[in-house]
Amino acid sequence: MTKRIFRNILAVAICVFLSSVLLFMTVLYDYFSSVQQSQMRAQLDFASQGVLNEGIDYFNGLDEKKYRITWIGTDGSVLYDSASEAGQMENHFEREEVKQALAEGYGDSSRYSSTLTERYLYSAKRLPDGTVLRISVTQNSLLVLTLGMLQPICVIFAVAIVLSIVLASRLSKKIVKPLNDLNLDEPLSNEGYDELNPLLHRIDMQQRQIRNQKSQLRQKQNEFETLTKGMAEGIVLLDSKGFILSINPAAEALLQTDLAAAGKNILSINRAPELSALLDAAERGSYAEKIMSLHGGTYRVSANPVVEDNQIYGLVLLLLDITEKECAEQMRREFTANVSHELKTPLQTISGYAELISNGIVKAEDVQGFSAQIYAESKRMIRLVEDIIKLSHLDEGADDMKREDTDLFALAGAVTESLASEAEKADIKMELCGESAVIYGIPQLLESIVYNLCDNAIKYNRKGGTVRVTVENGDNEILLSVADTGIGIPPEHQQRIFERFYRVDKSRSKEIGGTGLGLSIVKHAARLHDAKIKLHSVPDECTTITVRFPTASNRA
């Protein structure tokens, strides 16, 4: 804007200068022409007086080089001319100045030469005898006069240009300065041109509207971020080209990126073919959904287009963690398969033995043995069903079971007594150590914990081995520890022994009649008491399982 103002001011200054020079030269030329015309009349008056007194003799010896004098007769013939032979000159009766002089007494005219470089001024006077005396003078034309003054005019023009440039520069900066110094944050506080007041009021009104809109947008954005920040699901907002507009922390973690990802294409962060196909479908305006594996988890990823007036403005990418659901479904399938397998084996045994007995194939002396086997398998089925029912009850929270103060040491003593005969048969020595420790919990479940741990310690021990049960009070916790000198658990199995139906040695487990649900019951019962389980085992040496019951929260 400053340059434009500068150019305009400079152009105006140059035009004004040139117009002034032209006008000045024209006026000055006309002024001097009129002065010269007046002087010619004065000279004409003197000459006419001489002609009246002396006649043609007046011209004898007359040496006048500045003016040309012509005496014209009453018929228009030239009686005398100071520049040419009178007899050779044409009739002057039709000359403008002559006709005017004959009519009015005086006549003036001017004519240019054929080259327009000279101008002739004529002044004529009618004498009393009817003749006309004319004086003429030659002067340069305005063009020649201007060209003759070209050098000083150029000097003046150069000075004028320099001054115009300086003044135009300063003036343009001065004009623009109030505009450059405008405080657009507070438009009404500016002091400048009155003509800007309507614009400043309009800007102030628009800024208020923009501030209100920004405040509303910021509030909505904060609400959106607050809602999405705490979500476990990942949410990514994309434009129609797949560039990230917004991403919440859950999606950042899943896609292994950060807030700087805004503005990047989603495929530059994750190039999974499934995600690319998902986005292609959404960009065509269709809802799409796929199951994807991300960083060891299973996620349902859905892409939904944002459509308005049949035009896609963006995409919403939603990542739902279904890992636990898939794991639970897998566990359910495995549990169903395991239960079916565990029930099928004793049922087949019972069915086979019963079929042999019913067909009379079994000898009389063998019936008792077959009946004992049928009874053992049925008892195993009962234990299995009871354990399954107990686990289902624990999965539901066991809210119907009553909590009360229970002495864990006394309860452990009762369990060891009940298992004494079984331990004696297996040639296992049982020991109970510790002190009285009262827990506010569910007695049946606490008994299940102690019983299953001790039962496993007996079953997976060696002959002549030991099972030591310890109960003691710790800092804000009660510790139950069951240690044996048995076969131990290999490291690769230690993380899975609390799963349902998981067995380290399946053949040994079936031989001793275990259901494979004991430690799973222990884990669920401990969880209901906010207890933590720690396992320490050395293969072929020992196994120690410690359950830590918090005393601060067992009454919650």
PDB file of N, CA and C in Angstrom, residues 352-384:
ATOM      1  N   GLY A 352     -18.745 -98.697  30.900  1.00  0.00           N
ATOM      2  CA  GLY A 352     -18.129 -99.952  30.464  1.00  0.00           C
ATOM      3  C   GLY A 352     -18.246-101.044  31.510  1.00  0.00           C
ATOM      4  N   TYR A 353     -17.902-100.681  32.750  1.00  0.00           N
ATOM      5  CA  TYR A 353     -17.992-101.676  33.823  1.00  0.00           C
ATOM      6  C   TYR A 353     -19.440-102.112  34.045  1.00  0.00           C
ATOM      7  N   ALA A 354     -20.344-101.162  34.010  1.00  0.00           N
ATOM      8  CA  ALA A 354     -21.758-101.496  34.225  1.00  0.00           C
ATOM      9  C   ALA A 354     -22.262-102.410  33.113  1.00  0.00           C
ATOM     10  N   GLU A 355     -21.819-102.147  31.863  1.00  0.00           N
ATOM     11  CA  GLU A 355     -22.231-102.994  30.745  1.00  0.00           C
ATOM     12  C   GLU A 355     -21.726-104.425  30.917  1.00  0.00           C
ATOM     13  N   LEU A 356     -20.475-104.570  31.400  1.00  0.00           N
ATOM     14  CA  LEU A 356     -19.909-105.898  31.613  1.00  0.00           C
ATOM     15  C   LEU A 356     -20.687-106.652  32.682  1.00  0.00           C
ATOM     16  N   ILE A 357     -21.000-105.936  33.769  1.00  0.00           N
ATOM     17  CA  ILE A 357     -21.736-106.574  34.870  1.00  0.00           C
ATOM     18  C   ILE A 357     -23.133-106.967  34.406  1.00  0.00           C
ATOM     19  N   SER A 358     -23.822-106.044  33.681  1.00  0.00           N
ATOM     20  CA  SER A 358     -25.199-106.316  33.259  1.00  0.00           C
ATOM     21  C   SER A 358     -25.277-107.463  32.254  1.00  0.00           C
ATOM     22  N   ASN A 359     -24.235-107.677  31.485  1.00  0.00           N
ATOM     23  CA  ASN A 359     -24.234-108.766  30.500  1.00  0.00           C
ATOM     24  C   ASN A 359     -23.762-110.092  31.088  1.00  0.00           C
ATOM     25  N   GLY A 360     -23.394-110.049  32.400  1.00  0.00           N
ATOM     26  CA  GLY A 360     -22.981-111.275  33.072  1.00  0.00           C
ATOM     27  C   GLY A 360     -21.623-111.779  32.630  1.00  0.00           C
ATOM     28  N   ILE A 361     -20.849-110.916  32.056  1.00  0.00           N
ATOM     29  CA  ILE A 361     -19.526-111.330  31.580  1.00  0.00           C
ATOM     30  C   ILE A 361     -18.542-111.388  32.739  1.00  0.00           C
ATOM     31  N   VAL A 362     -18.756-110.569  33.753  1.00  0.00           N
ATOM     32  CA  VAL A 362     -17.832-110.465  34.882  1.00  0.00           C
ATOM     33  C   VAL A 362     -18.053-111.659  35.807  1.00  0.00           C
ATOM     34  N   LYS A 363     -16.955-112.221  36.252  1.00  0.00           N
ATOM     35  CA  LYS A 363     -17.043-113.312  37.214  1.00  0.00           C
ATOM     36  C   LYS A 363     -17.550-112.803  38.545  1.00  0.00           C
ATOM     37  N   ALA A 364     -18.115-113.680  39.298  1.00  0.00           N
ATOM     38  CA  ALA A 364     -18.702-113.285  40.589  1.00  0.00           C
ATOM     39  C   ALA A 364     -17.670-112.697  41.529  1.00  0.00           C
ATOM     40  N   GLU A 365     -16.444-113.301  41.488  1.00  0.00           N
ATOM     41  CA  GLU A 365     -15.417-112.788  42.400  1.00  0.00           C
ATOM     42  C   GLU A 365     -14.879-111.426  41.958  1.00  0.00           C
ATOM     43  N   ASP A 366     -15.127-111.031  40.678  1.00  0.00           N
ATOM     44  CA  ASP A 366     -14.620-109.736  40.169  1.00  0.00           C
ATOM     45  C   ASP A 366     -15.653-108.615  40.275  1.00  0.00           C
ATOM     46  N   VAL A 367     -16.879-108.965  40.612  1.00  0.00           N
ATOM     47  CA  VAL A 367     -17.940-107.941  40.661  1.00  0.00           C
ATOM     48  C   VAL A 367     -17.632-106.865  41.687  1.00  0.00           C
ATOM     49  N   GLN A 368     -17.093-107.326  42.838  1.00  0.00           N
ATOM     50  CA  GLN A 368     -16.789-106.344  43.894  1.00  0.00           C
ATOM     51  C   GLN A 368     -15.734-105.342  43.421  1.00  0.00           C
ATOM     52  N   GLY A 369     -14.718-105.802  42.713  1.00  0.00           N
ATOM     53  CA  GLY A 369     -13.679-104.902  42.211  1.00  0.00           C
ATOM     54  C   GLY A 369     -14.236-103.914  41.192  1.00  0.00           C
ATOM     55  N   PHE A 370     -15.090-104.448  40.285  1.00  0.00           N
ATOM     56  CA  PHE A 370     -15.702-103.568  39.288  1.00  0.00           C
ATOM     57  C   PHE A 370     -16.610-102.540  39.960  1.00  0.00           C
ATOM     58  N   SER A 371     -17.332-102.987  40.983  1.00  0.00           N
ATOM     59  CA  SER A 371     -18.231-102.067  41.698  1.00  0.00           C
ATOM     60  C   SER A 371     -17.434-100.987  42.420  1.00  0.00           C
ATOM     61  N   ALA A 372     -16.302-101.402  42.983  1.00  0.00           N
ATOM     62  CA  ALA A 372     -15.452-100.411  43.661  1.00  0.00           C
ATOM     63  C   ALA A 372     -14.923 -99.371  42.664  1.00  0.00           C
ATOM     64  N   GLN A 373     -14.571 -99.822  41.477  1.00  0.00           N
ATOM     65  CA  GLN A 373     -14.079 -98.886  40.455  1.00  0.00           C
ATOM     66  C   GLN A 373     -15.190 -97.935  40.017  1.00  0.00           C
ATOM     67  N   ILE A 374     -16.397 -98.506  39.868  1.00  0.00           N
ATOM     68  CA  ILE A 374     -17.537 -97.642  39.498  1.00  0.00           C
ATOM     69  C   ILE A 374     -17.791 -96.617  40.589  1.00  0.00           C
ATOM     70  N   TYR A 375     -17.703 -97.051  41.832  1.00  0.00           N
ATOM     71  CA  TYR A 375     -17.920 -96.131  42.960  1.00  0.00           C
ATOM     72  C   TYR A 375     -16.851 -95.025  42.985  1.00  0.00           C
ATOM     73  N   ALA A 376     -15.578 -95.391  42.730  1.00  0.00           N
ATOM     74  CA  ALA A 376     -14.483 -94.393  42.743  1.00  0.00           C
ATOM     75  C   ALA A 376     -14.662 -93.367  41.631  1.00  0.00           C
ATOM     76  N   GLU A 377     -15.038 -93.871  40.446  1.00  0.00           N
ATOM     77  CA  GLU A 377     -15.230 -92.941  39.327  1.00  0.00           C
ATOM     78  C   GLU A 377     -16.423 -92.016  39.577  1.00  0.00           C
ATOM     79  N   SER A 378     -17.468 -92.548  40.182  1.00  0.00           N
ATOM     80  CA  SER A 378     -18.631 -91.704  40.472  1.00  0.00           C
ATOM     81  C   SER A 378     -18.298 -90.652  41.522  1.00  0.00           C
ATOM     82  N   LYS A 379     -17.485 -91.054  42.520  1.00  0.00           N
ATOM     83  CA  LYS A 379     -17.054 -90.075  43.526  1.00  0.00           C
ATOM     84  C   LYS A 379     -16.209 -88.972  42.881  1.00  0.00           C
ATOM     85  N   ARG A 380     -15.363 -89.384  41.932  1.00  0.00           N
ATOM     86  CA  ARG A 380     -14.553 -88.381  41.230  1.00  0.00           C
ATOM     87  C   ARG A 380     -15.444 -87.420  40.457  1.00  0.00           C
ATOM     88  N   MET A 381     -16.500 -87.973  39.836  1.00  0.00           N
ATOM     89  CA  MET A 381     -17.429 -87.110  39.105  1.00  0.00           C
ATOM     90  C   MET A 381     -18.136 -86.149  40.061  1.00  0.00           C
ATOM     91  N   ILE A 382     -18.495 -86.645  41.229  1.00  0.00           N
ATOM     92  CA  ILE A 382     -19.177 -85.786  42.213  1.00  0.00           C
ATOM     93  C   ILE A 382     -18.261 -84.650  42.648  1.00  0.00           C
ATOM     94  N   ARG A 383     -16.989 -85.015  42.932  1.00  0.00           N
ATOM     95  CA  ARG A 383     -16.032 -83.968  43.330  1.00  0.00           C
ATOM     96  C   ARG A 383     -15.855 -82.935  42.209  1.00  0.00           C
ATOM     97  N   LEU A 384     -15.787 -83.440  40.981  1.00  0.00           N
ATOM     98  CA  LEU A 384     -15.617 -82.540  39.844  1.00  0.00           C
ATOM     99  C   LEU A 384     -16.799 -81.595  39.707  1.00  0.00           C
TER     100      LEU A 384
END
